[in-house]
Structure formats: structure tokens, C-alpha cells
Short mmCIF file of C-alpha atoms in Angstrom, two decimals:
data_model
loop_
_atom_site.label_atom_id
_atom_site.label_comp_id
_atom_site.label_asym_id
_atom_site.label_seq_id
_atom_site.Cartn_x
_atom_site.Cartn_y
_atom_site.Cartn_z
CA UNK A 64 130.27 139.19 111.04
CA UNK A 65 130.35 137.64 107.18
CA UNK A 66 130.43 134.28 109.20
CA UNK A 67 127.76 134.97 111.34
CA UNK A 68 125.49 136.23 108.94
CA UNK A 69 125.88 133.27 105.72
CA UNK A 70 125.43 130.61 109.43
CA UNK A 71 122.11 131.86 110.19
CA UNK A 72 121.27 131.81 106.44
CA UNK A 73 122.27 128.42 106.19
CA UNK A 74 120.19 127.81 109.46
CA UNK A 75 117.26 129.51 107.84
CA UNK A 76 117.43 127.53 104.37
CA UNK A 77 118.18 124.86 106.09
CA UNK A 78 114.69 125.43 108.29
CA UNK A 79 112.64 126.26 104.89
CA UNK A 80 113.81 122.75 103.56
CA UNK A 81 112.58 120.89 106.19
CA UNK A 82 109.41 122.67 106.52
CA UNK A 83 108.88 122.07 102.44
CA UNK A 84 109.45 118.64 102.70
CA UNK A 85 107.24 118.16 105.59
CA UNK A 86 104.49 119.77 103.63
CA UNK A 87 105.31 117.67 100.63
CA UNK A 88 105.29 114.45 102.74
CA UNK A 89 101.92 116.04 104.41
CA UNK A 90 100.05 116.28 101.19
CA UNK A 91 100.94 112.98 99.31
CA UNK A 92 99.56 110.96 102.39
CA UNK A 93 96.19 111.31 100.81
CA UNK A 94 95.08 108.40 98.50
CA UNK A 95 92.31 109.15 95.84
CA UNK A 96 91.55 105.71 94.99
CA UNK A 97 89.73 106.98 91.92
CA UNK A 98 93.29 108.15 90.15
CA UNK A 99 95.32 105.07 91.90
CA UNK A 100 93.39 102.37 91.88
CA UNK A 101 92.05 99.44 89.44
CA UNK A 102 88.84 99.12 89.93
CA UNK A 103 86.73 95.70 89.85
CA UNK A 104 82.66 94.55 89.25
CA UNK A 105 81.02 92.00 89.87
CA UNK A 106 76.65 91.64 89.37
CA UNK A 107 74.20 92.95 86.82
CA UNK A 108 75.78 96.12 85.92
CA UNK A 109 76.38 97.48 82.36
CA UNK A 110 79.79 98.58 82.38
CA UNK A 111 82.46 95.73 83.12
CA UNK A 112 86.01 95.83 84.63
CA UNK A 113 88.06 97.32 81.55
CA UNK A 114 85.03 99.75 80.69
CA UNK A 115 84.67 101.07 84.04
CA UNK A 116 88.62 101.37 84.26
CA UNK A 117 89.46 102.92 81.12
CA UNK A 118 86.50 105.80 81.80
CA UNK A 119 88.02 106.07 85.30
CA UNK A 120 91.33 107.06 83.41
CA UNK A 121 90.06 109.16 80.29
CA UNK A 122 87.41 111.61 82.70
CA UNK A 123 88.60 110.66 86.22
CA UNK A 124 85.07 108.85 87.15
CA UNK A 125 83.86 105.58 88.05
CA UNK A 126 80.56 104.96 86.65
CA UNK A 127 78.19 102.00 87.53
CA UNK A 128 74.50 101.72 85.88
CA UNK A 129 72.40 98.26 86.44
CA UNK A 130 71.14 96.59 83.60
CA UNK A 131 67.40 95.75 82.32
CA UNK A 132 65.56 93.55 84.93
CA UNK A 133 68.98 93.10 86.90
CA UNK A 134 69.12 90.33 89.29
CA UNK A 135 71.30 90.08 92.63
CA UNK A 136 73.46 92.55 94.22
CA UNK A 137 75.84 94.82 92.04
CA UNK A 138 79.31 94.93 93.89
CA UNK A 139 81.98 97.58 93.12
CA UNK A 140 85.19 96.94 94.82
CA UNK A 141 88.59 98.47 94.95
CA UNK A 142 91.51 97.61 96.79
CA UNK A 143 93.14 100.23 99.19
CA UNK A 144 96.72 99.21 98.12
CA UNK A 145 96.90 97.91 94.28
CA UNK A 146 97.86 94.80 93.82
CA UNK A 147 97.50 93.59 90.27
CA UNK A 148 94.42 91.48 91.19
CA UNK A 149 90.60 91.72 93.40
CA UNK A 150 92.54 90.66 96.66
CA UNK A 151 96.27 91.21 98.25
CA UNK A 152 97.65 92.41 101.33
CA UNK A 153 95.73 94.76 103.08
CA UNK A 154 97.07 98.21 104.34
CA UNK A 155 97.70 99.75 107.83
CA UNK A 156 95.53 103.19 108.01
CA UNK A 157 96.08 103.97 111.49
CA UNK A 158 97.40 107.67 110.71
CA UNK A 159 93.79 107.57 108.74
CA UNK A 160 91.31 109.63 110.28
CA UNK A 161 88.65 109.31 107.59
CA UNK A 162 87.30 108.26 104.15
CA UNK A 163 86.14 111.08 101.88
CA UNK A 164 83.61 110.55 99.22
CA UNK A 165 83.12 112.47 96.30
CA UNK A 166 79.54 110.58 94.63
CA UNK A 167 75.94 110.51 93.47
CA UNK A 168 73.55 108.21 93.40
CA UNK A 169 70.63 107.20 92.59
CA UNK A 170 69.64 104.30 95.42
CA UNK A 171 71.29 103.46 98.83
CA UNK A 172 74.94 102.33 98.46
CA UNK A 173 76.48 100.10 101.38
CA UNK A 174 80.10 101.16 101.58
CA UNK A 175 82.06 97.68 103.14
CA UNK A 176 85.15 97.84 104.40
CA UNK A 177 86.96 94.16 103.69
CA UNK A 178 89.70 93.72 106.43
CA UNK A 179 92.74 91.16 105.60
CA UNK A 180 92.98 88.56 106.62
CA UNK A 181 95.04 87.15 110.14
CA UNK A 182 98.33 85.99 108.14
CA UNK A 183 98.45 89.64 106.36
CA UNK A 184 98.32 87.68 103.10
CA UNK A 185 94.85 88.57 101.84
CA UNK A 186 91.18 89.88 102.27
CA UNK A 187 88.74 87.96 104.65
CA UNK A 188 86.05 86.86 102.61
CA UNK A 189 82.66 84.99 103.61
CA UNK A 190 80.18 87.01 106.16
CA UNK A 191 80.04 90.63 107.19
CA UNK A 192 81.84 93.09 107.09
CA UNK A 193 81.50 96.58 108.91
CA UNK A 194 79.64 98.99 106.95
CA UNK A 195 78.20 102.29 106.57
CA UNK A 196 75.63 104.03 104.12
CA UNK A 197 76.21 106.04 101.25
CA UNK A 198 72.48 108.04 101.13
CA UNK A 199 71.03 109.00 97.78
CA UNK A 200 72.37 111.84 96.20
CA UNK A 201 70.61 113.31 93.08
CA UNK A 202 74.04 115.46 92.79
CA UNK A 203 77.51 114.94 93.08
CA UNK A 204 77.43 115.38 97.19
CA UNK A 205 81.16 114.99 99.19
CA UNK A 206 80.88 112.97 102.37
CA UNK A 207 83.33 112.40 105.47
CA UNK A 208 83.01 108.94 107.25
CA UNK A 209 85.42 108.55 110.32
CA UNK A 210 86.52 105.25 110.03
CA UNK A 211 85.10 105.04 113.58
CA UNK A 212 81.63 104.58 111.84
CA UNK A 213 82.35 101.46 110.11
CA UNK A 214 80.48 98.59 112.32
CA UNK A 215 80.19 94.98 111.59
CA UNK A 216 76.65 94.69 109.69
CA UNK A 217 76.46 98.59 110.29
CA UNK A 218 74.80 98.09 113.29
CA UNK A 219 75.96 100.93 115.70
CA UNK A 220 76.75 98.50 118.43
CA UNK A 221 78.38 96.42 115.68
CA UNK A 222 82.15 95.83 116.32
CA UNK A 223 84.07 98.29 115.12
CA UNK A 224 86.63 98.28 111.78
CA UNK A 225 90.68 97.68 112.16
CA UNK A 226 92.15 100.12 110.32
CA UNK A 227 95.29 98.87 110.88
CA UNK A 228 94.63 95.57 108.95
CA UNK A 229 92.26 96.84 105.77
CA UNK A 230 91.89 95.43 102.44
CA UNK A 231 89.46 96.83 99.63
CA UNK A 232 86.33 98.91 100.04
CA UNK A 233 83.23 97.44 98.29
CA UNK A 234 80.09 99.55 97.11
CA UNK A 235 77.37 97.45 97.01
CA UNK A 236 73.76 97.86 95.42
CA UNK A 237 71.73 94.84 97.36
CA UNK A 238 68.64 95.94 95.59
CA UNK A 239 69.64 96.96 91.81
CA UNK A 240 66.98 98.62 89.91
CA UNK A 241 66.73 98.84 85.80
CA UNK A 242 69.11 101.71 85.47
CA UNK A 243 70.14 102.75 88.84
CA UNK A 244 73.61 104.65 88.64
CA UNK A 245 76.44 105.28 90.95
CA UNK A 246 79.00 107.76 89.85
CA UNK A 247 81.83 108.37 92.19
CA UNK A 248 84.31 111.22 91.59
CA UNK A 249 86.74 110.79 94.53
CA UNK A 250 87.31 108.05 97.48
CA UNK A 251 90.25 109.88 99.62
CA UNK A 252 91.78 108.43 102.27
CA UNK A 253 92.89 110.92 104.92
#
């Protein structure tokens, strides 16, 4: 009976620590890129790369303003897998259902997704790259974009992204305004 009784105990410890570790395994397969990830700028923004970075780190925000009069496009990038640098090898998402993003802003924010390139080695650059629309948000607003929404040029019958290939996310301001800010809290990948 002794026998019987400390084998199913074993059997049901033995159940509890696989269903812990399944949990634990669950949980860490969502990336904030916000707490993992160097972040890069490029444009007429105020903040630059170690500003931006080092508030990321001290309050857990990334925070873009444009300057006076800017002129271009302000681009705020960040890799999905760090890599020491503003390109690397990109990641395989395909257990990715979504992107989740914690933000506000005060103008329209195209959200690109930058695949890698055909050798694995790097990002694609040059042309378009499929897209979506981060709306204005006076507040700090979370939004879920299926990855299915991502279309080249963002153009619904655009092609659609490969999530099994992808490389940074850019957040780009085409039409920068004195002072227009984007503040984002979280970018999860889940």
C-alpha cells in the first residue's frame, strides 16, 4: 500500500512539474520589444539613439517628438531579435499570432514590418514594405494587429507579410509636424 501510495505521488509531482514548466515556457514566449530591444532613429526628431534608449531603460518608454520646422520622414526602428546593430538576421514568428501595441500619438504612425532578406543574413532594404496604421491616440490606447494585416504598401489586396522570415519593425512619421510625439509603452509579440 506504502508503495502504491508515494508511486502515484511521484506520478502527481511529477504531472505538476510538467504542467509548471509548460506554463513557464508559455509565458516567456512573449517579447516586449520595449524592455528587450535597442532601439534606433533616424529623421528630424529631438531625441537621438542613446537618449531615446537610456529613457526606454530608466521609465520603460520610448519617446519620439519632431523638431522645429522638421523636414522628411521621422523613422523609429527596432529589430525583432537584437543584434548589436540597425540590421541582422531576421526571426521566424510563425507561432506569432499578433503584435500588441501599447502607444499614443499625436499624428498617423505607419507601423512597417522589414522582412530579411533571401540568404537569412539581413533586412531587405529599398521599396515597400507591408504595413499597417497606428491611428491617433490622444491617450495611451493598446492595439492588436494580426500579423495577417500587414500588406505590402498597406493596401488590403497588398501581398501579405512572412512571418516566418521578419526583421525589425519601423514606425514611421511621413509627415512630421513641429512637435508631434509618439510615446510607445509596449510592442509585444504574441
Amino acid at each position: 500500500m506504502k508503495v502504491k501510495t508515494l508511486l502515484i505521488s511521484c506520478l502527481f509531482i511529477s504531472a505538476l512539474i510538467v504542467c509548471f514548466a509548460f506554463a513557464e515556457g508559455n509565458s516567456s514566449s512573449k517579447i516586449n520589444l520595449v524592455k528587450t530591444a535597442t532601439w534606433y532613429i533616424a529623421g528630424p526628431a529631438k531625441e537621438n539613439q542613446e537618449t531615446i534608449n537610456r529613457i526606454r531603460k530608466e521609465k520603460g518608454i520610448v519617446k519620439v517628438t519632431a523638431n522645429e520646422n522638421p523636414i522628411g520622414e521621422i523613422e523609429l526602428n527596432v529589430m525583432i531579435t537584437e543584434s548589436g546593430s540597425n540590421d541582422g538576421k531576421a526571426t521566424n514568428l510563425s507561432d506569432s499570432k499578433y503584435l500588441s501595441i501599447t502607444y499614443k500619438s499625436s499624428h498617423l504612425i505607419k507601423i512597417q514590418a522589414r522582412e530579411g532578406n533571401a540568404e537569412g543574413t539581413g533586412c531587405v532594404h529599398g521599396g515597400s514594405h507591408p504595413r499597417v496604421d497606428l491611428p491617433i491616440s490622444e491617450k495611451f490606447t493598446t492595439v492588436k494587429i494580426p500579423w495577417t494585416d500587414f500588406k505590402q504598401d498597406g493596401n488590403p489586396n497588398g501581398k501579405s507579410l512572412n512571418i516566418h522570415n521578419l526583421c525589425k519593425l519601423n514606425f514611421v512619421n511621413y509627415n512630421p509636424v513641429s512637435g508631434a510625439v509618439l510615446e510607445i509603452k509596449s510592442v509585444v509579440i504574441d
